[in-house]
PDB file of C-alpha atoms in Angstrom:
ATOM      1  CA  UNK K   1     -32.950  37.029  46.210  1.00  0.00           C
ATOM      2  CA  UNK K   2     -36.241  38.830  45.765  1.00  0.00           C
ATOM      3  CA  UNK K   3     -38.672  37.385  46.640  1.00  0.00           C
ATOM      4  CA  UNK K   4     -36.831  35.710  49.516  1.00  0.00           C
ATOM      5  CA  UNK K   5     -37.260  31.974  49.925  1.00  0.00           C
ATOM      6  CA  UNK K   6     -39.753  31.043  52.633  1.00  0.00           C
ATOM      7  CA  UNK K   7     -39.695  28.724  55.638  1.00  0.00           C
ATOM      8  CA  UNK K   8     -40.977  25.153  55.816  1.00  0.00           C
ATOM      9  CA  UNK K   9     -43.859  26.393  57.995  1.00  0.00           C
ATOM     10  CA  UNK K  10     -44.793  28.958  55.332  1.00  0.00           C
ATOM     11  CA  UNK K  11     -44.764  26.194  52.714  1.00  0.00           C
ATOM     12  CA  UNK K  12     -46.944  23.948  54.884  1.00  0.00           C
ATOM     13  CA  UNK K  13     -49.446  26.769  55.396  1.00  0.00           C
ATOM     14  CA  UNK K  14     -49.604  27.395  51.640  1.00  0.00           C
ATOM     15  CA  UNK K  15     -50.140  23.683  50.923  1.00  0.00           C
ATOM     16  CA  UNK K  16     -52.977  23.507  53.463  1.00  0.00           C
ATOM     17  CA  UNK K  17     -54.598  26.600  51.946  1.00  0.00           C
ATOM     18  CA  UNK K  18     -54.355  25.085  48.462  1.00  0.00           C
ATOM     19  CA  UNK K  19     -55.769  21.744  49.546  1.00  0.00           C
ATOM     20  CA  UNK K  20     -58.704  23.238  51.476  1.00  0.00           C
ATOM     21  CA  UNK K  21     -59.383  25.653  48.579  1.00  0.00           C
ATOM     22  CA  UNK K  22     -58.620  28.839  50.511  1.00  0.00           C
ATOM     23  CA  UNK K  23     -56.216  29.419  47.613  1.00  0.00           C
ATOM     24  CA  UNK K  24     -58.170  29.164  44.357  1.00  0.00           C
ATOM     25  CA  UNK K  25     -55.409  28.795  41.800  1.00  0.00           C
ATOM     26  CA  UNK K  26     -51.807  27.786  41.234  1.00  0.00           C
ATOM     27  CA  UNK K  27     -50.070  30.146  38.835  1.00  0.00           C
ATOM     28  CA  UNK K  28     -46.571  31.121  37.880  1.00  0.00           C
ATOM     29  CA  UNK K  29     -44.739  34.332  37.431  1.00  0.00           C
ATOM     30  CA  UNK K  30     -42.055  34.162  34.792  1.00  0.00           C
ATOM     31  CA  UNK K  31     -39.357  36.737  35.369  1.00  0.00           C
ATOM     32  CA  UNK K  32     -36.241  35.366  33.650  1.00  0.00           C
ATOM     33  CA  UNK K  33     -33.737  37.732  35.249  1.00  0.00           C
ATOM     34  CA  UNK K  34     -30.111  36.646  35.265  1.00  0.00           C
ATOM     35  CA  UNK K  35     -28.410  35.589  38.486  1.00  0.00           C
ATOM     36  CA  UNK K  36     -26.404  38.808  38.399  1.00  0.00           C
ATOM     37  CA  UNK K  37     -29.647  40.808  38.453  1.00  0.00           C
ATOM     38  CA  UNK K  38     -30.828  38.838  41.504  1.00  0.00           C
ATOM     39  CA  UNK K  39     -27.758  39.089  43.777  1.00  0.00           C
ATOM     40  CA  UNK K  40     -28.089  42.397  45.609  1.00  0.00           C
ATOM     41  CA  UNK K  41     -31.381  42.178  47.529  1.00  0.00           C
ATOM     42  CA  UNK K  42     -32.158  45.909  47.657  1.00  0.00           C
ATOM     43  CA  UNK K  43     -31.785  46.190  43.879  1.00  0.00           C
ATOM     44  CA  UNK K  44     -32.937  42.714  42.837  1.00  0.00           C
ATOM     45  CA  UNK K  45     -35.821  42.636  40.420  1.00  0.00           C
ATOM     46  CA  UNK K  46     -38.701  40.528  41.785  1.00  0.00           C
ATOM     47  CA  UNK K  47     -39.789  37.176  40.410  1.00  0.00           C
ATOM     48  CA  UNK K  48     -38.152  33.996  39.199  1.00  0.00           C
ATOM     49  CA  UNK K  49     -38.269  31.912  36.030  1.00  0.00           C
ATOM     50  CA  UNK K  50     -41.168  29.550  36.661  1.00  0.00           C
ATOM     51  CA  UNK K  51     -43.568  29.145  33.750  1.00  0.00           C
ATOM     52  CA  UNK K  52     -41.871  25.980  32.472  1.00  0.00           C
ATOM     53  CA  UNK K  53     -41.508  24.252  35.848  1.00  0.00           C
ATOM     54  CA  UNK K  54     -44.744  24.946  37.749  1.00  0.00           C
ATOM     55  CA  UNK K  55     -46.932  22.248  36.215  1.00  0.00           C
ATOM     56  CA  UNK K  56     -44.189  19.570  36.088  1.00  0.00           C
ATOM     57  CA  UNK K  57     -43.422  20.085  39.794  1.00  0.00           C
ATOM     58  CA  UNK K  58     -47.122  19.967  40.650  1.00  0.00           C
ATOM     59  CA  UNK K  59     -47.498  16.760  38.588  1.00  0.00           C
ATOM     60  CA  UNK K  60     -44.725  15.208  40.683  1.00  0.00           C
ATOM     61  CA  UNK K  61     -46.610  16.190  43.856  1.00  0.00           C
ATOM     62  CA  UNK K  62     -49.814  14.733  42.399  1.00  0.00           C
ATOM     63  CA  UNK K  63     -48.095  11.452  41.520  1.00  0.00           C
ATOM     64  CA  UNK K  64     -46.792  11.275  45.091  1.00  0.00           C
ATOM     65  CA  UNK K  65     -50.247  11.993  46.534  1.00  0.00           C
ATOM     66  CA  UNK K  66     -49.584  15.448  47.984  1.00  0.00           C
ATOM     67  CA  UNK K  67     -52.500  16.764  45.885  1.00  0.00           C
ATOM     68  CA  UNK K  68     -55.266  14.960  43.998  1.00  0.00           C
ATOM     69  CA  UNK K  69     -55.465  15.087  40.216  1.00  0.00           C
ATOM     70  CA  UNK K  70     -58.959  16.579  40.549  1.00  0.00           C
ATOM     71  CA  UNK K  71     -57.721  19.439  42.777  1.00  0.00           C
ATOM     72  CA  UNK K  72     -54.679  20.046  40.573  1.00  0.00           C
ATOM     73  CA  UNK K  73     -56.780  20.303  37.393  1.00  0.00           C
ATOM     74  CA  UNK K  74     -59.158  22.666  39.175  1.00  0.00           C
ATOM     75  CA  UNK K  75     -56.369  24.906  40.524  1.00  0.00           C
ATOM     76  CA  UNK K  76     -54.243  25.060  37.361  1.00  0.00           C
ATOM     77  CA  UNK K  77     -56.826  24.804  34.570  1.00  0.00           C
ATOM     78  CA  UNK K  78     -60.465  25.257  35.471  1.00  0.00           C
ATOM     79  CA  UNK K  79     -60.427  27.961  38.141  1.00  0.00           C
ATOM     80  CA  UNK K  80     -58.027  30.365  36.368  1.00  0.00           C
ATOM     81  CA  UNK K  81     -60.118  30.096  33.177  1.00  0.00           C
ATOM     82  CA  UNK K  82     -63.279  30.754  35.189  1.00  0.00           C
ATOM     83  CA  UNK K  83     -61.815  33.744  37.059  1.00  0.00           C
ATOM     84  CA  UNK K  84     -60.427  35.339  33.882  1.00  0.00           C
ATOM     85  CA  UNK K  85     -63.404  34.345  31.695  1.00  0.00           C
ATOM     86  CA  UNK K  86     -61.309  32.399  29.164  1.00  0.00           C
ATOM     87  CA  UNK K  87     -62.475  29.627  26.835  1.00  0.00           C
ATOM     88  CA  UNK K  88     -59.861  27.360  28.345  1.00  0.00           C
ATOM     89  CA  UNK K  89     -59.463  25.040  31.302  1.00  0.00           C
ATOM     90  CA  UNK K  90     -61.756  22.252  30.136  1.00  0.00           C
ATOM     91  CA  UNK K  91     -61.996  19.768  27.283  1.00  0.00           C
ATOM     92  CA  UNK K  92     -65.229  21.092  25.868  1.00  0.00           C
ATOM     93  CA  UNK K  93     -66.760  22.166  22.551  1.00  0.00           C
ATOM     94  CA  UNK K  94     -65.998  25.826  21.849  1.00  0.00           C
ATOM     95  CA  UNK K  95     -62.945  25.876  24.109  1.00  0.00           C
ATOM     96  CA  UNK K  96     -59.332  26.074  22.935  1.00  0.00           C
ATOM     97  CA  UNK K  97     -57.787  22.623  22.597  1.00  0.00           C
ATOM     98  CA  UNK K  98     -54.941  23.292  25.062  1.00  0.00           C
ATOM     99  CA  UNK K  99     -53.668  20.002  26.488  1.00  0.00           C
ATOM    100  CA  UNK K 100     -50.616  18.439  28.074  1.00  0.00           C
ATOM    101  CA  UNK K 101     -49.908  14.722  27.756  1.00  0.00           C
ATOM    102  CA  UNK K 102     -47.930  13.134  30.596  1.00  0.00           C
ATOM    103  CA  UNK K 103     -46.218   9.822  31.224  1.00  0.00           C
ATOM    104  CA  UNK K 104     -46.163   9.576  35.023  1.00  0.00           C
ATOM    105  CA  UNK K 105     -43.138   7.266  34.796  1.00  0.00           C
ATOM    106  CA  UNK K 106     -41.194  10.036  33.041  1.00  0.00           C
ATOM    107  CA  UNK K 107     -39.869  11.633  36.236  1.00  0.00           C
ATOM    108  CA  UNK K 108     -36.775  13.838  35.967  1.00  0.00           C
ATOM    109  CA  UNK K 109     -34.715  16.148  38.125  1.00  0.00           C
ATOM    110  CA  UNK K 110     -34.889  19.715  36.890  1.00  0.00           C
ATOM    111  CA  UNK K 111     -31.707  21.276  35.567  1.00  0.00           C
ATOM    112  CA  UNK K 112     -31.294  24.686  33.966  1.00  0.00           C
ATOM    113  CA  UNK K 113     -29.839  23.174  30.789  1.00  0.00           C
ATOM    114  CA  UNK K 114     -33.079  21.295  30.041  1.00  0.00           C
ATOM    115  CA  UNK K 115     -35.197  24.459  30.181  1.00  0.00           C
ATOM    116  CA  UNK K 116     -35.890  26.977  27.425  1.00  0.00           C
ATOM    117  CA  UNK K 117     -35.678  30.218  29.437  1.00  0.00           C
ATOM    118  CA  UNK K 118     -33.119  32.788  28.358  1.00  0.00           C
ATOM    119  CA  UNK K 119     -31.806  33.414  31.892  1.00  0.00           C
ATOM    120  CA  UNK K 120     -29.847  30.159  32.193  1.00  0.00           C
ATOM    121  CA  UNK K 121     -30.796  29.246  35.780  1.00  0.00           C
ATOM    122  CA  UNK K 122     -33.728  27.983  37.816  1.00  0.00           C
ATOM    123  CA  UNK K 123     -34.517  28.155  41.530  1.00  0.00           C
ATOM    124  CA  UNK K 124     -35.862  24.606  41.098  1.00  0.00           C
ATOM    125  CA  UNK K 125     -32.538  22.966  40.216  1.00  0.00           C
ATOM    126  CA  UNK K 126     -32.678  19.264  41.233  1.00  0.00           C
ATOM    127  CA  UNK K 127     -36.394  19.356  42.130  1.00  0.00           C
ATOM    128  CA  UNK K 128     -38.278  16.263  41.001  1.00  0.00           C
ATOM    129  CA  UNK K 129     -40.726  16.897  38.169  1.00  0.00           C
ATOM    130  CA  UNK K 130     -42.815  15.164  35.541  1.00  0.00           C
ATOM    131  CA  UNK K 131     -42.679  17.143  32.315  1.00  0.00           C
ATOM    132  CA  UNK K 132     -45.291  16.704  29.599  1.00  0.00           C
ATOM    133  CA  UNK K 133     -44.224  14.520  26.698  1.00  0.00           C
ATOM    134  CA  UNK K 134     -46.468  16.594  24.452  1.00  0.00           C
ATOM    135  CA  UNK K 135     -48.048  20.045  24.727  1.00  0.00           C
ATOM    136  CA  UNK K 136     -50.902  21.035  22.443  1.00  0.00           C
ATOM    137  CA  UNK K 137     -52.127  24.618  22.086  1.00  0.00           C
ATOM    138  CA  UNK K 138     -55.243  25.440  20.067  1.00  0.00           C
ATOM    139  CA  UNK K 139     -55.109  21.903  18.683  1.00  0.00           C
ATOM    140  CA  UNK K 140     -51.507  22.112  17.431  1.00  0.00           C
ATOM    141  CA  UNK K 141     -48.533  20.235  18.904  1.00  0.00           C
ATOM    142  CA  UNK K 142     -46.168  22.945  20.143  1.00  0.00           C
ATOM    143  CA  UNK K 143     -43.733  20.899  22.248  1.00  0.00           C
ATOM    144  CA  UNK K 144     -42.900  17.226  21.858  1.00  0.00           C
ATOM    145  CA  UNK K 145     -40.281  15.435  23.965  1.00  0.00           C
ATOM    146  CA  UNK K 146     -38.949  18.828  25.145  1.00  0.00           C
ATOM    147  CA  UNK K 147     -38.453  20.072  21.562  1.00  0.00           C
ATOM    148  CA  UNK K 148     -40.293  23.227  20.485  1.00  0.00           C
ATOM    149  CA  UNK K 149     -42.247  22.438  17.309  1.00  0.00           C
ATOM    150  CA  UNK K 150     -43.582  25.897  16.365  1.00  0.00           C
ATOM    151  CA  UNK K 151     -41.974  29.144  15.296  1.00  0.00           C
ATOM    152  CA  UNK K 152     -41.665  32.180  17.577  1.00  0.00           C
ATOM    153  CA  UNK K 153     -44.858  34.198  17.507  1.00  0.00           C
ATOM    154  CA  UNK K 154     -47.203  31.203  17.684  1.00  0.00           C
ATOM    155  CA  UNK K 155     -48.468  32.369  21.069  1.00  0.00           C
ATOM    156  CA  UNK K 156     -51.575  34.476  21.275  1.00  0.00           C
ATOM    157  CA  UNK K 157     -52.702  37.222  23.631  1.00  0.00           C
ATOM    158  CA  UNK K 158     -55.746  35.829  25.447  1.00  0.00           C
ATOM    159  CA  UNK K 159     -57.338  38.989  26.800  1.00  0.00           C
ATOM    160  CA  UNK K 160     -56.729  42.426  28.174  1.00  0.00           C
ATOM    161  CA  UNK K 161     -59.432  42.608  30.829  1.00  0.00           C
ATOM    162  CA  UNK K 162     -57.041  41.476  33.579  1.00  0.00           C
ATOM    163  CA  UNK K 163     -53.665  42.257  32.009  1.00  0.00           C
TER     164      UNK K 163
END
């Protein structure tokens, strides 16, 4: 697999860097390559499917006190918006109304069949996660109870400065 999975010590170092703010943001690559495309290391395309699982996994860690809600919001919402100069990341007049609503009792184990990615697998199979019960983008409900509520093409390009 490319990138190769890392050691427990590597993970601990990353967590410490996130918590002490050496790492500014938590972000996800989303490279929905099939398992067949990932098998031979020398030819494996880099990246994993992750856009749909990053925040739910981090919410599980927050619920279990690995990271504070304040630090999580800063690392996933506020700081990326600040770095990329986007009108996002805060609930504020003039900003896009992008929100996730969570029920912290709604914990699930991740399985590929519950996700919407075209690749049909996830490296996070059986990880604990808390998925949003509702996702709102630009003030419109786009996902509710894991059901997509908008048509393809609803998404919007947010800027080319850093693309």
